[in-house]
Short mmCIF file of C-alpha atoms (C1' of nucleotides) in Angstrom, two decimals:
data_model
loop_
_atom_site.label_atom_id
_atom_site.label_comp_id
_atom_site.label_asym_id
_atom_site.label_seq_id
_atom_site.Cartn_x
_atom_site.Cartn_y
_atom_site.Cartn_z
CA MET A 1 203.70 -91.65 70.51
CA PRO A 2 201.35 -91.11 67.56
CA PRO A 3 203.07 -91.09 64.18
CA ILE A 4 203.46 -88.08 61.94
CA VAL A 5 203.53 -88.84 58.24
CA ARG A 6 203.51 -86.69 55.17
CA PHE A 7 202.59 -86.67 51.53
CA ALA A 8 205.10 -84.65 49.56
CA PRO A 9 204.24 -84.17 45.89
CA SER A 10 206.11 -81.83 43.61
CA PRO A 11 203.89 -79.24 41.91
CA THR A 12 204.65 -80.25 38.35
CA GLY A 13 201.12 -81.04 37.22
CA LEU A 14 197.90 -82.77 38.11
CA LEU A 15 197.95 -85.27 40.95
CA HIS A 16 198.86 -88.65 39.49
CA ILE A 17 196.85 -91.65 40.63
CA GLY A 18 200.07 -93.20 41.93
CA GLY A 19 200.43 -90.12 44.11
CA VAL A 20 196.87 -90.55 45.32
CA HIS A 21 197.74 -94.13 46.22
CA THR A 22 200.75 -93.01 48.25
CA ALA A 23 198.74 -90.24 49.88
CA LEU A 24 195.97 -92.69 50.73
CA PHE A 25 198.27 -95.16 52.45
CA ASN A 26 199.89 -92.38 54.45
CA TRP A 27 196.51 -90.97 55.37
CA LEU A 28 195.14 -94.37 56.36
CA TYR A 29 198.16 -95.07 58.49
CA ALA A 30 197.93 -91.70 60.21
CA ARG A 31 194.21 -91.94 60.84
CA HIS A 32 194.40 -95.55 62.01
CA GLU A 33 197.14 -94.69 64.46
CA ALA A 34 195.51 -91.42 65.49
CA GLY A 35 198.57 -89.60 64.21
CA GLU A 36 199.02 -86.70 61.83
CA PHE A 37 199.00 -86.50 58.06
CA ARG A 38 200.83 -83.50 56.64
CA LEU A 39 200.94 -82.05 53.15
CA ARG A 40 204.21 -80.66 51.91
CA ILE A 41 204.81 -79.28 48.45
CA GLU A 42 208.31 -80.03 47.21
CA ASN A 43 208.87 -77.05 45.00
CA THR A 44 212.64 -76.76 45.16
CA ASP A 45 212.88 -77.05 41.40
CA THR A 46 211.13 -73.86 40.40
CA SER A 47 211.87 -74.43 36.75
CA ARG A 48 209.51 -77.40 36.62
CA GLU A 49 206.81 -75.87 38.74
CA VAL A 50 203.38 -75.44 37.22
CA ALA A 51 201.46 -72.46 38.55
CA GLU A 52 198.11 -74.14 39.10
CA ALA A 53 199.48 -77.43 40.35
CA THR A 54 199.49 -76.79 44.08
CA GLU A 55 195.85 -75.74 44.10
CA GLN A 56 194.87 -78.65 41.85
CA ILE A 57 196.63 -81.15 44.09
CA GLN A 58 194.86 -79.82 47.14
CA GLU A 59 191.52 -79.82 45.34
CA SER A 60 192.00 -83.47 44.36
CA LEU A 61 192.82 -84.44 47.93
CA ARG A 62 189.76 -82.60 49.17
CA TRP A 63 187.59 -84.35 46.60
CA LEU A 64 188.86 -87.69 47.84
CA GLY A 65 188.38 -86.70 51.45
CA LEU A 66 192.06 -87.07 52.32
CA ASP A 67 192.22 -84.25 54.81
CA TRP A 68 195.59 -83.15 56.06
CA ASP A 69 196.66 -81.72 59.38
CA GLY A 70 198.10 -78.27 59.78
CA PRO A 71 198.93 -75.88 56.98
CA THR A 72 200.29 -76.96 53.62
CA THR A 73 204.02 -76.32 53.74
CA PHE A 74 206.44 -75.50 50.96
CA GLN A 75 209.94 -76.78 50.64
CA LEU A 76 211.07 -73.50 49.16
CA ASP A 77 210.21 -71.71 52.40
CA ARG A 78 212.92 -73.67 54.15
CA MET A 79 215.74 -72.97 51.74
CA GLN A 80 217.45 -70.70 54.21
CA ARG A 81 217.35 -73.22 57.01
CA CYS A 82 218.64 -75.93 54.71
CA LYS A 83 221.57 -73.77 53.70
CA GLU A 84 222.40 -73.06 57.33
CA GLU A 85 222.39 -76.75 58.14
CA ALA A 86 224.63 -77.48 55.17
CA ARG A 87 226.97 -74.69 56.31
CA ARG A 88 227.07 -76.26 59.74
CA LEU A 89 228.06 -79.60 58.25
CA VAL A 90 230.91 -77.90 56.43
CA ASP A 91 232.07 -76.35 59.71
CA GLU A 92 231.92 -79.74 61.35
CA GLY A 93 233.91 -81.31 58.53
CA LYS A 94 231.05 -83.53 57.44
CA ALA A 95 230.64 -81.66 54.18
CA TYR A 96 232.85 -79.62 51.90
CA GLU A 97 232.67 -77.08 49.15
CA ASP A 98 233.06 -78.20 45.58
CA VAL A 99 232.96 -75.73 42.68
CA GLY A 100 230.59 -73.52 44.60
CA ALA A 101 228.32 -76.32 45.73
CA ILE A 102 228.30 -78.08 49.08
CA ARG A 103 228.75 -81.83 49.08
CA ILE A 104 228.20 -84.17 51.96
CA ARG A 105 230.74 -86.85 52.67
CA MET A 106 229.47 -90.39 52.36
CA PRO A 107 231.27 -93.39 53.80
CA ASP A 108 232.83 -95.72 51.24
CA GLU A 109 233.00 -98.90 53.23
CA GLY A 110 230.40 -101.02 54.89
CA SER A 111 226.75 -100.57 54.18
CA THR A 112 223.76 -98.50 55.15
CA GLY A 113 220.58 -100.32 55.97
CA TRP A 114 217.17 -99.98 57.51
CA ASP A 115 214.21 -102.15 58.42
CA ASP A 116 211.72 -101.18 55.81
CA LEU A 117 208.17 -101.07 57.11
CA ILE A 118 206.93 -103.16 54.24
CA ARG A 119 209.99 -104.90 52.81
CA GLY A 120 212.00 -105.88 55.79
CA ARG A 121 215.73 -105.37 55.98
CA ILE A 122 217.37 -103.52 53.10
CA GLU A 123 221.12 -103.07 52.93
CA TYR A 124 222.83 -100.75 50.54
CA PRO A 125 226.58 -100.88 49.90
CA ASN A 126 228.24 -97.62 50.88
CA GLU A 127 230.70 -97.73 48.02
CA LYS A 128 227.73 -96.91 45.78
CA LEU A 129 227.08 -93.72 47.68
CA GLU A 130 228.64 -90.65 46.15
CA ASP A 131 229.26 -87.48 48.07
CA LEU A 132 226.01 -85.85 47.23
CA VAL A 133 225.34 -82.24 46.53
CA ALA A 134 223.31 -80.69 49.33
CA VAL A 135 223.33 -77.14 48.07
CA ARG A 136 223.82 -76.20 44.45
CA ALA A 137 226.27 -73.59 43.26
CA ASP A 138 223.33 -71.21 42.84
CA GLY A 139 222.45 -71.64 46.50
CA ARG A 140 219.37 -73.84 46.17
CA PRO A 141 219.31 -77.02 48.23
CA THR A 142 218.75 -80.26 46.34
CA TYR A 143 215.78 -82.52 46.86
CA ASN A 144 217.83 -85.24 48.50
CA PHE A 145 219.03 -82.80 51.11
CA ALA A 146 215.95 -80.68 51.63
CA SER A 147 213.62 -83.63 51.94
CA PRO A 148 215.25 -85.32 54.95
CA VAL A 149 215.98 -81.96 56.55
CA GLU A 150 212.31 -81.12 56.35
CA ASP A 151 211.28 -84.52 57.63
CA TRP A 152 213.51 -83.83 60.57
CA LEU A 153 212.23 -80.30 61.18
CA ASP A 154 208.64 -81.48 60.94
CA GLY A 155 209.19 -84.39 63.28
CA ILE A 156 208.11 -86.90 60.65
CA THR A 157 208.24 -90.33 62.24
CA HIS A 158 207.32 -92.52 59.28
CA VAL A 159 208.25 -91.89 55.68
CA ILE A 160 205.91 -93.90 53.47
CA ARG A 161 206.57 -93.36 49.79
CA GLY A 162 207.01 -95.03 46.43
CA GLU A 163 209.64 -97.64 45.76
CA ASP A 164 211.45 -95.35 43.37
CA HIS A 165 212.81 -93.70 46.52
CA ILE A 166 214.48 -96.84 47.84
CA SER A 167 217.84 -95.85 46.47
CA ASN A 168 217.49 -92.35 47.93
CA THR A 169 216.91 -93.71 51.39
CA PRO A 170 220.51 -94.61 52.30
CA LYS A 171 221.63 -91.15 51.23
CA GLN A 172 218.96 -89.52 53.34
CA ILE A 173 219.80 -91.69 56.31
CA ARG A 174 223.43 -90.60 56.09
CA ILE A 175 222.40 -86.97 55.88
CA LEU A 176 220.21 -87.26 58.93
CA GLN A 177 222.98 -88.98 60.83
CA ALA A 178 225.43 -86.25 59.89
CA LEU A 179 222.89 -83.69 61.09
CA GLY A 180 222.56 -85.51 64.37
CA ALA A 181 218.86 -86.03 63.76
CA SER A 182 216.93 -89.09 64.77
CA LEU A 183 215.80 -91.31 61.94
CA PRO A 184 212.23 -91.85 60.84
CA ARG A 185 211.07 -95.32 59.91
CA TYR A 186 210.88 -95.89 56.17
CA GLY A 187 208.35 -97.86 54.19
CA HIS A 188 208.36 -98.23 50.43
CA LEU A 189 205.20 -98.94 48.51
CA ALA A 190 205.24 -100.80 45.22
CA ASN A 191 204.57 -98.89 42.03
CA ILE A 192 201.30 -98.97 40.15
CA LEU A 193 201.71 -100.26 36.63
CA GLY A 194 199.76 -100.04 33.41
CA PRO A 195 198.34 -103.17 31.73
CA ASP A 196 201.59 -103.56 29.82
CA GLY A 197 203.60 -103.78 33.01
CA ARG A 198 205.13 -100.36 32.61
CA LYS A 199 204.60 -97.35 34.80
CA LEU A 200 200.98 -96.20 34.57
CA SER A 201 200.85 -93.35 32.10
CA LYS A 202 198.58 -91.29 29.92
CA ARG A 203 198.40 -93.81 27.09
CA HIS A 204 196.84 -96.39 29.41
CA GLY A 205 193.88 -94.15 30.18
CA ALA A 206 193.05 -91.71 32.93
CA VAL A 207 195.97 -91.08 35.26
CA SER A 208 195.21 -87.99 37.29
CA ALA A 209 192.66 -87.77 40.07
CA GLU A 210 191.05 -84.97 38.12
CA GLU A 211 190.49 -87.18 35.09
CA PHE A 212 188.87 -89.92 37.13
CA ARG A 213 186.61 -87.32 38.63
CA LYS A 214 185.72 -85.98 35.21
CA GLN A 215 184.90 -89.46 33.95
CA GLY A 216 182.39 -89.86 36.72
CA TYR A 217 184.13 -92.05 39.22
CA TYR A 218 182.79 -91.76 42.74
CA ALA A 219 185.46 -90.79 45.25
CA PRO A 220 184.66 -93.48 47.87
CA ALA A 221 184.81 -96.16 45.16
CA LEU A 222 188.11 -94.90 43.80
CA LEU A 223 189.54 -94.86 47.30
CA ASN A 224 188.29 -98.38 47.98
CA TYR A 225 189.82 -99.62 44.75
CA LEU A 226 193.14 -97.92 45.41
CA ALA A 227 193.28 -99.39 48.90
CA LEU A 228 193.06 -102.84 47.35
CA LEU A 229 196.18 -102.18 45.30
CA GLY A 230 198.84 -103.47 47.63
CA TRP A 231 196.68 -103.93 50.69
CA SER A 232 194.16 -106.57 51.63
CA TYR A 233 192.17 -107.36 54.69
CA ASP A 234 191.54 -111.07 54.27
CA ASP A 235 190.72 -113.64 51.64
CA ARG A 236 187.28 -112.35 50.71
CA ARG A 237 186.30 -108.92 51.81
CA GLU A 238 186.75 -106.14 49.24
CA LEU A 239 184.16 -103.52 50.10
CA PHE A 240 185.19 -100.96 52.67
CA THR A 241 183.88 -97.55 53.60
CA ARG A 242 186.45 -94.88 54.42
CA GLU A 243 185.77 -95.42 58.09
CA GLU A 244 186.27 -99.15 57.78
CA LEU A 245 189.51 -98.66 55.90
CA VAL A 246 190.76 -96.40 58.65
CA GLU A 247 189.78 -98.93 61.25
CA LEU A 248 191.23 -101.98 59.51
CA PHE A 249 194.30 -100.65 57.71
CA THR A 250 197.70 -101.83 58.87
CA LEU A 251 201.09 -101.65 57.19
CA GLU A 252 201.55 -105.27 58.11
CA ARG A 253 199.11 -106.21 55.39
CA VAL A 254 200.67 -104.07 52.69
CA GLY A 255 202.44 -106.05 50.00
CA ALA A 256 205.72 -105.31 48.28
CA SER A 257 205.00 -106.37 44.74
CA PRO A 258 203.86 -103.96 42.03
CA ALA A 259 200.20 -103.95 41.00
CA VAL A 260 198.64 -103.44 37.59
CA PHE A 261 195.88 -100.88 37.54
CA ASP A 262 192.69 -102.52 36.28
CA TYR A 263 190.23 -99.97 34.91
CA GLN A 264 187.56 -102.64 34.49
CA LYS A 265 187.63 -103.65 38.10
CA LEU A 266 187.57 -100.02 39.20
CA THR A 267 184.57 -99.39 36.96
CA HIS A 268 182.80 -102.44 38.32
CA LEU A 269 183.44 -101.33 41.89
CA ASN A 270 182.24 -97.84 41.00
CA GLY A 271 178.98 -99.38 39.80
CA VAL A 272 178.64 -101.35 43.01
CA TYR A 273 179.02 -98.13 45.00
CA LEU A 274 176.63 -96.13 42.85
CA ARG A 275 173.99 -98.86 42.99
CA SER A 276 174.23 -99.10 46.75
CA LEU A 277 173.25 -95.45 47.17
CA SER A 278 169.67 -94.65 48.13
CA PRO A 279 167.68 -93.17 45.22
CA ALA A 280 167.80 -89.74 46.82
CA GLU A 281 171.54 -89.89 47.44
CA TYR A 282 172.14 -91.12 43.94
CA ALA A 283 170.10 -88.33 42.42
CA GLY A 284 172.10 -85.83 44.45
CA VAL A 285 175.43 -87.29 43.42
CA LEU A 286 174.42 -87.40 39.78
CA ALA A 287 173.05 -83.88 39.73
CA GLY A 288 176.15 -82.61 41.49
CA TYR A 289 178.40 -84.31 38.98
CA LEU A 290 176.57 -82.92 35.96
CA ARG A 291 176.55 -79.42 37.39
CA GLU A 292 180.25 -79.64 38.14
CA GLN A 293 180.97 -80.84 34.62
CA GLY A 294 179.13 -77.90 33.16
CA TYR A 295 175.88 -79.44 31.99
CA GLU A 296 173.02 -77.03 32.30
CA TRP A 297 170.26 -79.56 32.20
CA ASN A 298 167.03 -79.20 34.14
CA GLU A 299 167.92 -80.50 37.56
CA GLU A 300 164.41 -81.60 38.37
CA LEU A 301 164.42 -83.80 35.29
CA VAL A 302 167.92 -85.09 36.06
CA ARG A 303 166.70 -86.19 39.47
CA ARG A 304 163.67 -87.88 38.01
CA ALA A 305 165.84 -89.66 35.45
CA ALA A 306 168.32 -90.83 38.10
CA PRO A 307 166.36 -93.95 39.15
CA LEU A 308 166.16 -95.04 35.50
CA VAL A 309 169.93 -95.22 35.17
CA GLN A 310 171.17 -96.14 38.61
CA GLU A 311 171.13 -99.87 37.87
CA LYS A 312 172.46 -99.44 34.39
CA ILE A 313 175.51 -97.22 34.34
CA ALA A 314 178.73 -97.81 36.23
CA THR A 315 180.14 -94.31 36.02
CA LEU A 316 178.35 -90.99 36.16
CA GLY A 317 180.10 -90.03 32.96
CA GLU A 318 177.92 -92.46 31.04
CA PHE A 319 174.80 -90.49 31.84
CA PRO A 320 174.98 -87.93 29.02
CA SER A 321 175.24 -90.53 26.29
CA PHE A 322 172.81 -92.90 27.98
CA ALA A 323 170.06 -90.50 29.00
CA GLY A 324 170.91 -87.33 27.10
CA PHE A 325 167.86 -87.92 24.88
CA LEU A 326 165.73 -86.58 27.72
CA PHE A 327 167.39 -83.21 27.40
CA GLU A 328 168.35 -82.85 23.77
CA PRO A 329 166.89 -83.71 20.37
CA VAL A 330 167.77 -87.08 18.93
CA GLU A 331 168.86 -88.20 15.50
CA PRO A 332 168.19 -91.96 15.22
CA ALA A 333 170.37 -93.83 12.73
CA ARG A 334 168.43 -94.75 9.64
CA GLU A 335 169.08 -98.50 9.94
CA LEU A 336 167.49 -98.63 13.38
CA LEU A 337 164.24 -97.41 11.90
CA ASP A 338 164.21 -99.22 8.59
CA GLY A 339 160.87 -100.66 7.65
CA SER A 340 159.08 -99.68 10.81
CA ALA A 341 157.12 -96.66 9.64
CA PRO A 342 153.71 -98.37 10.08
CA LEU A 343 154.62 -99.57 13.56
CA LEU A 344 155.82 -96.13 14.62
CA SER A 345 152.66 -94.50 13.32
CA ASP A 346 150.52 -97.02 15.15
CA ALA A 347 152.51 -96.46 18.33
CA ARG A 348 152.03 -92.74 17.97
CA GLU A 349 148.33 -93.15 17.59
CA ALA A 350 148.03 -95.56 20.52
CA LEU A 351 150.09 -93.40 22.85
CA GLY A 352 148.05 -90.36 21.93
CA GLY A 353 145.16 -91.77 23.89
CA VAL A 354 147.02 -92.88 26.99
CA ASP A 355 145.84 -91.18 30.13
CA PRO A 356 147.36 -90.76 32.62
CA PHE A 357 150.61 -90.68 30.67
CA GLU A 358 152.65 -92.86 33.00
CA ALA A 359 154.84 -95.94 32.63
CA GLY A 360 152.30 -98.59 33.62
CA GLN A 361 149.69 -97.35 31.16
CA ILE A 362 152.28 -96.81 28.47
CA GLU A 363 153.56 -100.34 28.86
CA ALA A 364 150.06 -101.86 28.75
CA THR A 365 149.27 -99.87 25.64
CA LEU A 366 152.44 -100.77 23.77
CA ARG A 367 152.23 -104.44 24.72
CA GLY A 368 148.67 -104.47 23.49
CA LEU A 369 149.79 -102.91 20.25
CA ALA A 370 152.55 -105.48 19.81
CA GLU A 371 150.10 -108.26 20.35
CA ARG A 372 147.63 -106.83 17.82
CA LEU A 373 150.39 -106.57 15.26
CA GLY A 374 151.62 -110.07 16.03
CA LEU A 375 155.07 -108.79 16.97
CA LYS A 376 157.34 -110.07 19.70
CA PRO A 377 158.02 -107.47 22.38
CA ARG A 378 161.56 -107.03 21.13
CA GLN A 379 160.48 -106.54 17.53
CA ALA A 380 157.99 -103.89 18.50
CA PHE A 381 159.96 -102.06 21.14
CA GLN A 382 163.36 -101.67 19.51
CA PRO A 383 162.21 -99.38 16.70
CA ILE A 384 160.14 -97.37 19.16
CA ARG A 385 163.15 -97.15 21.45
CA ALA A 386 165.28 -95.93 18.59
CA ALA A 387 162.69 -93.36 17.55
CA VAL A 388 162.28 -91.99 21.04
CA THR A 389 165.77 -92.27 22.52
CA GLY A 390 167.81 -92.18 19.34
CA SER A 391 169.57 -95.41 20.21
CA ASN A 392 168.99 -99.13 20.56
CA VAL A 393 170.44 -98.95 24.07
CA SER A 394 168.60 -96.91 26.66
CA PRO A 395 166.99 -96.85 30.09
CA GLY A 396 163.66 -98.65 30.44
CA LEU A 397 161.50 -97.67 27.48
CA PHE A 398 158.20 -97.03 29.26
CA GLU A 399 159.71 -94.96 32.04
CA SER A 400 161.73 -93.03 29.48
CA ILE A 401 158.60 -92.24 27.50
CA GLU A 402 156.82 -91.10 30.63
CA LEU A 403 159.64 -88.71 31.46
CA LEU A 404 159.86 -87.41 27.93
CA GLY A 405 156.18 -86.55 28.05
CA ARG A 406 153.39 -87.11 25.59
CA GLU A 407 154.01 -84.17 23.34
CA GLU A 408 157.71 -84.79 22.75
CA THR A 409 157.21 -88.55 22.44
CA LEU A 410 154.54 -88.18 19.78
CA ALA A 411 156.65 -85.66 17.93
CA ARG A 412 159.64 -88.01 17.89
CA LEU A 413 157.52 -90.93 16.74
CA ALA A 414 156.04 -88.87 13.93
CA ARG A 415 159.43 -87.64 12.84
CA ALA A 416 160.92 -91.15 12.91
CA ALA A 417 157.95 -92.59 11.02
CA ALA A 418 158.51 -90.03 8.30
CA ALA A 419 162.22 -90.81 8.20
CA ALA A 420 161.55 -94.54 7.99
CA ALA A 421 159.04 -94.23 5.18
"C1'" G B 1 227.36 -101.87 33.12
"C1'" C B 2 226.67 -101.48 38.57
"C1'" C B 3 223.24 -101.38 42.85
"C1'" C B 4 218.45 -102.24 44.95
"C1'" C B 5 213.47 -104.24 44.91
"C1'" C B 6 209.76 -107.77 43.26
"C1'" A B 7 207.80 -112.86 41.59
"C1'" U B 8 200.31 -117.43 43.24
"C1'" C B 9 194.81 -117.74 37.70
"C1'" G B 10 194.86 -112.57 32.00
"C1'" A B 11 194.35 -108.67 36.49
"C1'" C B 12 193.94 -107.52 42.04
"C1'" U B 13 194.85 -110.77 45.84
"C1'" A B 14 194.22 -114.87 50.27
"C1'" G B 15 197.97 -118.18 51.76
"C1'" C B 16 203.05 -116.28 56.96
"C1'" G B 17 205.29 -125.55 56.80
"C1'" G B 18 200.59 -129.95 57.11
"C1'" C B 19 193.54 -127.01 57.25
"C1'" C B 20 195.57 -126.05 49.53
"C1'" C B 21 195.02 -131.90 44.00
"C1'" A B 22 195.35 -123.51 46.21
"C1'" G B 23 190.17 -119.57 48.24
"C1'" G B 24 187.72 -114.64 46.89
"C1'" U B 25 186.94 -110.52 43.36
"C1'" C B 26 187.35 -108.34 38.18
"C1'" A B 27 187.72 -109.98 33.28
"C1'" C B 28 186.46 -114.14 30.08
"C1'" G B 29 182.91 -118.46 28.43
"C1'" G B 30 178.01 -120.97 29.04
"C1'" C B 31 172.98 -121.15 30.94
"C1'" C B 32 168.72 -118.57 33.32
"C1'" C B 33 165.95 -113.94 33.83
"C1'" U B 34 164.66 -110.08 30.23
"C1'" U B 35 161.54 -104.43 26.01
"C1'" U B 36 167.51 -102.83 24.75
"C1'" C B 37 171.62 -102.20 27.97
"C1'" A B 38 172.86 -103.23 32.59
"C1'" A B 39 172.02 -105.55 37.19
"C1'" G B 40 171.05 -110.36 39.33
"C1'" G B 41 171.21 -115.98 39.80
"C1'" C B 42 173.70 -120.67 38.55
"C1'" C B 43 177.86 -123.20 36.27
"C1'" G B 44 182.66 -123.13 34.10
"C1'" U B 45 187.90 -122.12 31.96
"C1'" A B 46 192.33 -120.50 34.26
"C1'" G B 47 197.62 -119.98 38.58
"C1'" C B 48 202.04 -121.43 42.83
"C1'" G B 49 208.33 -118.93 36.68
"C1'" C B 50 212.64 -122.74 36.59
"C1'" G B 51 216.46 -125.61 39.18
"C1'" G B 52 218.65 -127.07 43.54
"C1'" G B 53 218.40 -127.64 48.70
"C1'" U B 54 216.14 -127.81 54.20
"C1'" U B 55 212.08 -130.92 56.21
"C1'" C B 56 208.47 -136.72 57.72
"C1'" G B 57 205.96 -132.77 54.83
"C1'" A B 58 206.92 -126.48 50.81
"C1'" A B 59 202.90 -122.06 47.17
"C1'" U B 60 204.89 -121.14 52.03
"C1'" C B 61 212.03 -121.42 54.51
"C1'" C B 62 217.29 -121.02 52.06
"C1'" C B 63 220.47 -120.60 47.54
"C1'" G B 64 221.01 -120.01 42.35
"C1'" C B 65 218.83 -118.89 37.66
"C1'" U B 66 215.30 -116.52 34.73
"C1'" G B 67 211.91 -112.69 34.16
"C1'" G B 68 209.95 -107.85 35.48
"C1'" G B 69 210.54 -103.10 37.84
"C1'" G B 70 213.28 -99.07 40.07
"C1'" G B 71 217.74 -96.28 40.78
"C1'" C B 72 222.80 -94.70 39.59
"C1'" A B 73 221.92 -85.78 38.33
"C1'" C B 74 224.24 -79.23 41.14
"C1'" C B 75 215.45 -83.47 38.71
"C1'" A B 76 211.90 -84.40 42.37
#
RNA sequence: GCCCCCAUCGACUAGCGGCCCAGGUCACGGCCCUUUCAAGGCCGUAGCGCGGGUUCGAAUCCCGCUGGGGGCACCA
């Protein structure tokens, strides 16, 4: 029987990367086993609900390609059913009323245990289990009651979630048993930590899927990186397409120890992905990203600039600062130009006669100029680079000049020569 | 305080008793290439938390300790 799993975030804000990780592992498991992956919004606590959150969560999942089966469901929609079930437990003597709330009786001897999908046997002493509130005095079911009831109603077969739910599991098992429901299997994933060993949070850097997207991370790379946090295929392979992940993923190879999120490794992997794209694909991805982030730059020029940066930037977000000089005026720092007024004037003059105005000719001309002036390539090109791109770090100089065009290049050289004088 | 979980290079991990004086990747250091920055190539530094067992043999199994994390709500 194919498994049915679910991802059940609460709509309290943007989708946290830890949530993405949990969603990914559920999704991979479902797809690998040809089962179903459901999305359920746990909005029982209306006071903490953020209006936009549900749509943002779904948008993030769509961006990452984590498609879910069936409609998105809402915990709140099942309040009535939850109350009826709680009522039933009272009638059966398995629960009782307490100051207006309904509490479920928990055993106080022995232990409750389960064979965790990724941790093996876990036993929890029953004396630590309190009679938990299933329905509040105001009539709303609690999370710990609604969640297992919904798992039951939805026929969830495998509950794969974060390790912070380990201590909830025995309670939920007891509830399900009281209800007469069959139990799902449980698997608890390790948390994702920040570099300081604490829970990954805002002060460590980007934490929501939306932020990673904004910074120019490529969804397939982010997914690949996240898969490597707690899962591995063997002792050397680290690059996997979505399809390969689906094919190779097994819970058997998921580890139980917490992992520190390494932004540098993610960035490196992102670069590997971006560089592996064909020039046309890359140009499309880059143009799409800039459009989405609100840049209104000439798309034709963006596409022509794409090959100049593909090898050089690891995230799409670096493009504006790295190649923005093609679209906006530059203001080179004085010290980058110091003492190079004659050189810049000579360069301007030499480039004025280049025809056709393309990289090969431009390079030959500037190298010839450097040689005439007795300058090493670096000595000659850095000031020119600064004058034209506004920085001492840029895409290839000759290609950049070609894209900028003769008129703008000469204007920038003239302006910089004046500033350097 | 009590309960639960976890423990291999700085980081992610491979290792499920001999193939390991521990392998891969990121980061870091050096060299090469080079118009900057990257990318790439080559080389290198670096690890089984500690103590007891079990075994002919332990990174691998067991126990304890230590350390880290999570949980103990009419929050999710």
